[in-house]
mmCIF file of C-alpha atoms in Angstrom:
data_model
loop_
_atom_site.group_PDB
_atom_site.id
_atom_site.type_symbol
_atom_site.label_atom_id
_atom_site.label_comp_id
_atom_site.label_asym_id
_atom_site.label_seq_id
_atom_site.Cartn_x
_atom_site.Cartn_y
_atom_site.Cartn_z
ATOM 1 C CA UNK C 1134 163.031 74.923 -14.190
ATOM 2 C CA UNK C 1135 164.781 77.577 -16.966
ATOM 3 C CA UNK C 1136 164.136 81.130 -16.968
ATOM 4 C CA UNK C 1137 164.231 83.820 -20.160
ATOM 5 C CA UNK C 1138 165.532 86.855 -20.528
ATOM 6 C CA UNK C 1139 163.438 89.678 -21.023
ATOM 7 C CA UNK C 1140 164.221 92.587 -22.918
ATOM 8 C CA UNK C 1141 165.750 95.245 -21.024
ATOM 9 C CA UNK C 1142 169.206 95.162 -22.846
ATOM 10 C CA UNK C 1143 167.805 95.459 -26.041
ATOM 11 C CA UNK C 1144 165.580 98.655 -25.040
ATOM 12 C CA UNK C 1145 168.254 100.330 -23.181
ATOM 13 C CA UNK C 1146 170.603 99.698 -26.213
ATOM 14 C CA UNK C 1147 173.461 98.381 -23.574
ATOM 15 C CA UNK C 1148 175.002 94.873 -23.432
ATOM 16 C CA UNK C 1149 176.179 95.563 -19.688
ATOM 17 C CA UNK C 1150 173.031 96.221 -17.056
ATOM 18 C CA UNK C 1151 173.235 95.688 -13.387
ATOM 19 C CA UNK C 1152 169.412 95.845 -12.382
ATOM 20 C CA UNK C 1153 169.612 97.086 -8.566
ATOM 21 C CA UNK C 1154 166.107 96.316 -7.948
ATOM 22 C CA UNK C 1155 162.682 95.203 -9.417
ATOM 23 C CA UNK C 1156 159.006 95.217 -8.238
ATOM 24 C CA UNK C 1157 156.038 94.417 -9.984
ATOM 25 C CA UNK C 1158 152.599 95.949 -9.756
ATOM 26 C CA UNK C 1159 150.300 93.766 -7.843
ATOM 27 C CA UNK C 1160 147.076 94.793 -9.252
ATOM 28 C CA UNK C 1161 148.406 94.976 -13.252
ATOM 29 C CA UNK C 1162 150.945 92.185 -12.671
ATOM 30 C CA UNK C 1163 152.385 93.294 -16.577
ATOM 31 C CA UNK C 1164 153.823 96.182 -14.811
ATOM 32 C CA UNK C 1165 157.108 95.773 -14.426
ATOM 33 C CA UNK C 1166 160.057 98.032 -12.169
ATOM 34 C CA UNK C 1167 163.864 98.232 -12.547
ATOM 35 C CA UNK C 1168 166.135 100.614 -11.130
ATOM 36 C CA UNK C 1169 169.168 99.689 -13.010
ATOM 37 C CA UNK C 1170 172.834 100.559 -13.419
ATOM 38 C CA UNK C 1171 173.914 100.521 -17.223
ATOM 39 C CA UNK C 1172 176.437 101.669 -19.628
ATOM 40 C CA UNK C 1173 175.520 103.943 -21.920
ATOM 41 C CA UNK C 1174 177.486 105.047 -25.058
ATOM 42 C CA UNK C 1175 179.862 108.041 -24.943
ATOM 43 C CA UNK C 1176 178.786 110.526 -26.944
ATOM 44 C CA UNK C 1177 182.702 112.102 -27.217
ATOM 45 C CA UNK C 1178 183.674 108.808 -27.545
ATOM 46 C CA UNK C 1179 181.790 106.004 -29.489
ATOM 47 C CA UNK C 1180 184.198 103.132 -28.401
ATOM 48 C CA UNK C 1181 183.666 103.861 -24.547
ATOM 49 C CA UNK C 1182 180.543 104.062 -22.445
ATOM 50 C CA UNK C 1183 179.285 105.970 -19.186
ATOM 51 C CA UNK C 1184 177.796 104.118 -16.599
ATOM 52 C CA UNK C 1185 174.024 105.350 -15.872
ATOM 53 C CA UNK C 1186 171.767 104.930 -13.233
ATOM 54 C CA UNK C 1187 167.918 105.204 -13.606
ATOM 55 C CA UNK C 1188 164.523 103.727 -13.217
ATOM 56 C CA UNK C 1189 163.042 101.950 -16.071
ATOM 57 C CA UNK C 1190 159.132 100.749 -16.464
ATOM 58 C CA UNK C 1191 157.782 98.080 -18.630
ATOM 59 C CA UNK C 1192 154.206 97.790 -19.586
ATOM 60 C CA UNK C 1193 153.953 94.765 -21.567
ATOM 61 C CA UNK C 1194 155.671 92.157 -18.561
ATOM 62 C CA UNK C 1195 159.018 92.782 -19.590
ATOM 63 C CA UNK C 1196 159.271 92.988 -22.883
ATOM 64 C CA UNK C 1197 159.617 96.762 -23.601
ATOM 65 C CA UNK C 1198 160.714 99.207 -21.248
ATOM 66 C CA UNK C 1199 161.017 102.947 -21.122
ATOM 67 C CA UNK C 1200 162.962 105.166 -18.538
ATOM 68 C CA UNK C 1201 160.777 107.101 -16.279
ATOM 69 C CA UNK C 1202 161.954 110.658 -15.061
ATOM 70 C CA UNK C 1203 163.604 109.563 -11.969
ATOM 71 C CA UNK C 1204 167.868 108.622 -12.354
ATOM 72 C CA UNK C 1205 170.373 107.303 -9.858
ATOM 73 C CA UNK C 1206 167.508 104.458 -8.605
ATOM 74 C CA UNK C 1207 168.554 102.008 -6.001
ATOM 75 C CA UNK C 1208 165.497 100.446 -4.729
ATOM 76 C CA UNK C 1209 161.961 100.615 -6.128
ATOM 77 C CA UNK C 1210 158.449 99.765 -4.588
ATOM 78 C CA UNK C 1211 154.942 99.721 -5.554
ATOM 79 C CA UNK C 1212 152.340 100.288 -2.973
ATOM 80 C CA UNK C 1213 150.206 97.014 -2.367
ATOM 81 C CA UNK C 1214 146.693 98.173 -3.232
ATOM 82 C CA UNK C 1215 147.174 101.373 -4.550
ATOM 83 C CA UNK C 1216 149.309 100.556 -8.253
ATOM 84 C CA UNK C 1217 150.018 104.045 -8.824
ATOM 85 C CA UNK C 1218 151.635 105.015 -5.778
ATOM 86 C CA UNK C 1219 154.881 103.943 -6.324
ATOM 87 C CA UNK C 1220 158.403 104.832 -3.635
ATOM 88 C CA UNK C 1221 161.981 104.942 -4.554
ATOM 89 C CA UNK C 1222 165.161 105.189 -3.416
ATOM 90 C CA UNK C 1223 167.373 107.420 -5.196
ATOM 91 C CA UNK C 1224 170.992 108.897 -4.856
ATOM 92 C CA UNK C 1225 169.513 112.027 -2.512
ATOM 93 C CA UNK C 1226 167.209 110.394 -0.784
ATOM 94 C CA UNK C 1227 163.566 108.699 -0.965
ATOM 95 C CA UNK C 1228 160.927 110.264 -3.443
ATOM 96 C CA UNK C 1229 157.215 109.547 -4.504
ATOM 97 C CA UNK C 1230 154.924 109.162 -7.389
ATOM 98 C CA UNK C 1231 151.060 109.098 -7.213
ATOM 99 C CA UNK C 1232 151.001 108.688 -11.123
ATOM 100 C CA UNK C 1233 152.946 105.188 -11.670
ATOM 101 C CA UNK C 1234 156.256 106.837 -12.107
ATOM 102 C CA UNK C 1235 155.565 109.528 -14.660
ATOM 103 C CA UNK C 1236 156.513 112.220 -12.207
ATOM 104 C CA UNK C 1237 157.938 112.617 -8.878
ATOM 105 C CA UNK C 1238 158.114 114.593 -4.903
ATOM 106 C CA UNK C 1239 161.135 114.100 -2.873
ATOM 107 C CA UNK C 1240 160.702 113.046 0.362
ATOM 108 C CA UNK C 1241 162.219 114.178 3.853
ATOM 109 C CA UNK C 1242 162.179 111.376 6.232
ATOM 110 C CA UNK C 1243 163.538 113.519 9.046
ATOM 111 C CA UNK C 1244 166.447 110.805 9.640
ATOM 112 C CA UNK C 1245 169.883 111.846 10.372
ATOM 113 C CA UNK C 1246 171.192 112.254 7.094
ATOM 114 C CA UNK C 1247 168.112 113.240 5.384
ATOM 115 C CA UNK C 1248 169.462 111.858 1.844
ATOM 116 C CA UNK C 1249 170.763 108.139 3.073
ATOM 117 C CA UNK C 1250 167.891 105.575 2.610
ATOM 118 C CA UNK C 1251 168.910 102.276 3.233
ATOM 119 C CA UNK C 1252 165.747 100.450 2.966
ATOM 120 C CA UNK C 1253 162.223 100.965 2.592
ATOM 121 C CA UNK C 1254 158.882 99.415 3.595
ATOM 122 C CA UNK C 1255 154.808 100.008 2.496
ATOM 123 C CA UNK C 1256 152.523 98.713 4.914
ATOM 124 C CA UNK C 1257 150.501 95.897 2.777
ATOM 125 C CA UNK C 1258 146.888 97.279 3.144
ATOM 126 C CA UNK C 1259 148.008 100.744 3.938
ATOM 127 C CA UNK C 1260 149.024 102.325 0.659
ATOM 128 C CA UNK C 1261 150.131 105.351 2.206
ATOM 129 C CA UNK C 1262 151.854 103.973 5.596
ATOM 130 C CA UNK C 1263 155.383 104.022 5.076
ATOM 131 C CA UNK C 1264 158.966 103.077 7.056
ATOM 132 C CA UNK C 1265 162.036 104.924 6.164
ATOM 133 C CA UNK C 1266 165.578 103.499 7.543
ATOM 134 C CA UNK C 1267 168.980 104.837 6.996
ATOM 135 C CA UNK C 1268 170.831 106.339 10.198
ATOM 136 C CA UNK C 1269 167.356 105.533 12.133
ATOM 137 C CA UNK C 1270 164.144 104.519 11.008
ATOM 138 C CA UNK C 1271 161.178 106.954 10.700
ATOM 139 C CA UNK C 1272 157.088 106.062 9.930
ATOM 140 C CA UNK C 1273 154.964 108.204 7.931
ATOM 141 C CA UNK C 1274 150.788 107.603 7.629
ATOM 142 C CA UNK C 1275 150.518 110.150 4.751
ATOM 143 C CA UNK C 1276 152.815 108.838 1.587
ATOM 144 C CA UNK C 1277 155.515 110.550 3.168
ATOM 145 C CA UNK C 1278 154.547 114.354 3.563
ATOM 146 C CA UNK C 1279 155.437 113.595 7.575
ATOM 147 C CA UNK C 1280 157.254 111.706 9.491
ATOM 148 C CA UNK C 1281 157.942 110.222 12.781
ATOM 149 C CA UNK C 1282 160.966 109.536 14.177
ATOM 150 C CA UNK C 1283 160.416 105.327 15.365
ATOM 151 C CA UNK C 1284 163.720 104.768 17.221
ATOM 152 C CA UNK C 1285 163.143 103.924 20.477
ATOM 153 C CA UNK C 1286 164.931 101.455 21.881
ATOM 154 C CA UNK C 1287 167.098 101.191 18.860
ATOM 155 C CA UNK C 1288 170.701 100.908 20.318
ATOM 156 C CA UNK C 1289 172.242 100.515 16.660
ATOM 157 C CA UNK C 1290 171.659 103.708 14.769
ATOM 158 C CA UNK C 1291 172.267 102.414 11.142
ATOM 159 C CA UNK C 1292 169.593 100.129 10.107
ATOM 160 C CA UNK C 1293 169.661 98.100 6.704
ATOM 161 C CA UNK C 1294 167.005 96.654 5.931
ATOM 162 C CA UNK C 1295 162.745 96.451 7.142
ATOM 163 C CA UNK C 1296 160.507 94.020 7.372
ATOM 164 C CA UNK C 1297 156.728 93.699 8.699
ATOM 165 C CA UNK C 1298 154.774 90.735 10.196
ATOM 166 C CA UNK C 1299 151.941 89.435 7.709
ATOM 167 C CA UNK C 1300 150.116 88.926 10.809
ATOM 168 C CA UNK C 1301 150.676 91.722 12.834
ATOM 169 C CA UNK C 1302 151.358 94.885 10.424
ATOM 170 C CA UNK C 1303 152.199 96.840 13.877
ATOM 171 C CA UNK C 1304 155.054 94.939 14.070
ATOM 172 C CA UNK C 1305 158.285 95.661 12.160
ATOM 173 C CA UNK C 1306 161.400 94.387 12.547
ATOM 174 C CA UNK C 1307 164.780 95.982 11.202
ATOM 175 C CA UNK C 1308 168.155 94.691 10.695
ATOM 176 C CA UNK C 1309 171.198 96.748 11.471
ATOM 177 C CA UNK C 1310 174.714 97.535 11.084
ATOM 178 C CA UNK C 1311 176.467 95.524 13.413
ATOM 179 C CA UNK C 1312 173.705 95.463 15.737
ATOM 180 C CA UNK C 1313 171.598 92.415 14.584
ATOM 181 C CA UNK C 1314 167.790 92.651 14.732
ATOM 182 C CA UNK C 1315 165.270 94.787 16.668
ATOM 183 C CA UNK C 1316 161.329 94.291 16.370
ATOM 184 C CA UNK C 1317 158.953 97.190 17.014
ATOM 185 C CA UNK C 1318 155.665 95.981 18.711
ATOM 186 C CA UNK C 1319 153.600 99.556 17.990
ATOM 187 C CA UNK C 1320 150.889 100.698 19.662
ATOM 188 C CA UNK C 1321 147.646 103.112 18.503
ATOM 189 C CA UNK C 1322 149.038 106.384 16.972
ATOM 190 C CA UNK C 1323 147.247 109.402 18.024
ATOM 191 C CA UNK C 1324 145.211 111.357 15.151
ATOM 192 C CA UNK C 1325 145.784 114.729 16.516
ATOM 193 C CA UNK C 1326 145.948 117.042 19.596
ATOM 194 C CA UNK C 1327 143.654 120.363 19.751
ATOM 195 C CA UNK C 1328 145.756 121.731 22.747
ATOM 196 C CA UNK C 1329 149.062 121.570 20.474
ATOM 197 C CA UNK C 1330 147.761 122.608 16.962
ATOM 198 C CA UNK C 1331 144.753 124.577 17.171
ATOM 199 C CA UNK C 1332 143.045 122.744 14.613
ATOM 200 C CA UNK C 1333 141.568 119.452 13.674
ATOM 201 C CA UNK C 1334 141.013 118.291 10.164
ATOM 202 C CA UNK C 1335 138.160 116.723 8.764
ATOM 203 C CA UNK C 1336 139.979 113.696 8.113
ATOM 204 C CA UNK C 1337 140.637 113.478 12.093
ATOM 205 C CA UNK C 1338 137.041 114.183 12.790
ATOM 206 C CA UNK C 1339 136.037 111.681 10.420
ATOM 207 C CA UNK C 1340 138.309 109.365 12.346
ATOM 208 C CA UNK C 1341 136.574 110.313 15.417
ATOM 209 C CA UNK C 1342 133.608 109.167 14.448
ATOM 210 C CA UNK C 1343 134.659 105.573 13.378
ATOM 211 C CA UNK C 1344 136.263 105.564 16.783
ATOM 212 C CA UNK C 1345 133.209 106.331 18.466
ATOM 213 C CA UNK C 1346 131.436 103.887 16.290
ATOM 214 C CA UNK C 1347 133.515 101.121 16.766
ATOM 215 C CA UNK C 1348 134.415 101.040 13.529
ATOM 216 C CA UNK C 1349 137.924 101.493 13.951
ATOM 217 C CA UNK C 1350 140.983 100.058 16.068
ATOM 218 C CA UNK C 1351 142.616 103.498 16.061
ATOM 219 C CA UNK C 1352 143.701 105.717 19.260
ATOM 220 C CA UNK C 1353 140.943 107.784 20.732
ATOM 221 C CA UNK C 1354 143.635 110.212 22.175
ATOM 222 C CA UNK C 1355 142.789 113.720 20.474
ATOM 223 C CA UNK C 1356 143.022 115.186 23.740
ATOM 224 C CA UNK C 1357 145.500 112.481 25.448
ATOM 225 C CA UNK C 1358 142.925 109.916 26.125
ATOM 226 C CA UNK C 1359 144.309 106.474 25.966
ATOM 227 C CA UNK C 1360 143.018 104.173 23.587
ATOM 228 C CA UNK C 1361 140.156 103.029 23.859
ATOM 229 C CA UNK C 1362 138.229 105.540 25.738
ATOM 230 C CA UNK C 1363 135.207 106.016 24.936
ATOM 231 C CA UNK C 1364 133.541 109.044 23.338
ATOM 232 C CA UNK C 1365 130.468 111.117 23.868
ATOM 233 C CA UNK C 1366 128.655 110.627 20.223
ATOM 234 C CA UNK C 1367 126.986 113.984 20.935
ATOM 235 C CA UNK C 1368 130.302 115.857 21.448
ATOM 236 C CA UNK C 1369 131.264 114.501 17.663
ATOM 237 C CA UNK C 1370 128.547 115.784 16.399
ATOM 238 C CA UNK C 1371 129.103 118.905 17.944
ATOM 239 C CA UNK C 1372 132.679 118.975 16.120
ATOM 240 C CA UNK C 1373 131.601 118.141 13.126
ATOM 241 C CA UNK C 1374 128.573 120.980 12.758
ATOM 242 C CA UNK C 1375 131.816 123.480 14.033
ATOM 243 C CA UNK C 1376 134.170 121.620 11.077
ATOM 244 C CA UNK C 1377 135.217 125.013 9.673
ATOM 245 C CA UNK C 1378 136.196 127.204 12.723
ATOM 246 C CA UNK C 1379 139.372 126.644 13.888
ATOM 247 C CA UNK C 1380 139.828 124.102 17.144
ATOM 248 C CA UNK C 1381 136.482 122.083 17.344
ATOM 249 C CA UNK C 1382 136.309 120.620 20.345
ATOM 250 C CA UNK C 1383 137.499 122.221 24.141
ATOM 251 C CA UNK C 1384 137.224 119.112 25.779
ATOM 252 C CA UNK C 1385 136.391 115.602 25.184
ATOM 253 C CA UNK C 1386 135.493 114.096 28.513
ATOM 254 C CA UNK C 1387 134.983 109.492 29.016
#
């Protein structure tokens, strides 16, 4: 019916904001983020201003607000169940905090031009499950240490903006320049290959397990096996007793 304004002017001391983007933390819903565009007064010249960009939190739903360390903000997001995780896309690219914005890790998505971000996209019960899109979209499943490229099929390179199916979170759809919209049906991701890396980490053995146990709808394809397949328990158990020494499995056979 009527809205109020919060108080974002008055604690950045500027009459002229453009806030770029906002997102609120989910699980303390007083936590408020604004990457904002502002004028800022001249220090060589007190009647003039420089225009700003940076990242500013509020604790207190919008009342207060104070700049985290992060400038030149476009697009902020906080990560669905995990409220300190928090993405955002800056002036040279996409970056990461794990501490509710206090400090930062730049990201390499692997796209084209490395430092374009157009949009960005957190899986909803996968904190750390991320899609990247500028000049071709990427996936990561680790908070953005690694990507993969996702751009099969994509005939229009330059994509704008993400979304993902409530439903279906395997299925993503992205809008692009002059290209309309694609959707990205996604199948089981693999958790690994011996043969390639030499090594398997605990976290993959772990998710070997929960395969084996049912426990999980992830691929069973360590060794190329197609999802699905199903595991010798004993051979598991054999991996994990080995979990120290290098490649811990030779062969995983149906």
């Amino acid at each position: 019916t009527s809205w109020t304004p919060l108080g974002i002017r008055a604690s950045l001391g500027s009459s002229r904001i453009d806030v770029q983007s906002l997102a609120v933390d989910p699980i303390r819903p007083n936590n408020l983020f604004a990457a904002v565009s502002y004028c800022g007064v001249d220090p060589s010249d007190p009647t003039s201003c420089v225009w700003r960009n940076a990242l500013y939190k509020s604790a207190d739903g919008g009342t207060n607000w104070t700049s985290t360390s992060l400038a030149d903000v476009s697009f902020v997001a906080v990560a669905p169940t995990s409220h300190d995780t928090i993405y955002a896309i800056g002036s040279s690219g996409l970056f990461r905090s794990g501490d509710a914005g206090t400090s930062w890790t730049s990201l390499h998505t692997g796209l084209v031009y490395d430092n374009v971000v157009n949009a960005l996209l957190v899986d909803p019960d996968a904190p750390m499950t991320v899609y990247a899109a500028g000049n071709g979209a990427a996936k990561s499943i680790d908070g953005g240490d690694t990507w993969l490229l996702i751009n099969d099929g994509l005939t229009r390179p330059v994509v704008n903006a993400l979304a993902i199916s409530p439903a279906d979170p395997t299925l993503i759809y992205a809008g692009t320049d002059g290209g309309g919209v694609f959707a990205l049906q996604q199948k089981a991701v693999c958790i690994g290959d011996c043969s390639m890396d030499g090594e398997v980490t605990i976290g993959e053995l772990l998710t070997m397990v929960n395969i084996t146990l049912g426990n999980t709808q992830s691929s069973a394809c360590l060794h190329g096996l197609p999802s699905g397949t199903e595991v010798d328990v004993a051979l598991i158990i054999q991996a994990v007793s080995n979990a120290l020494t290098g490649c811990l499995v030779d062969r995983i056979e149906p």
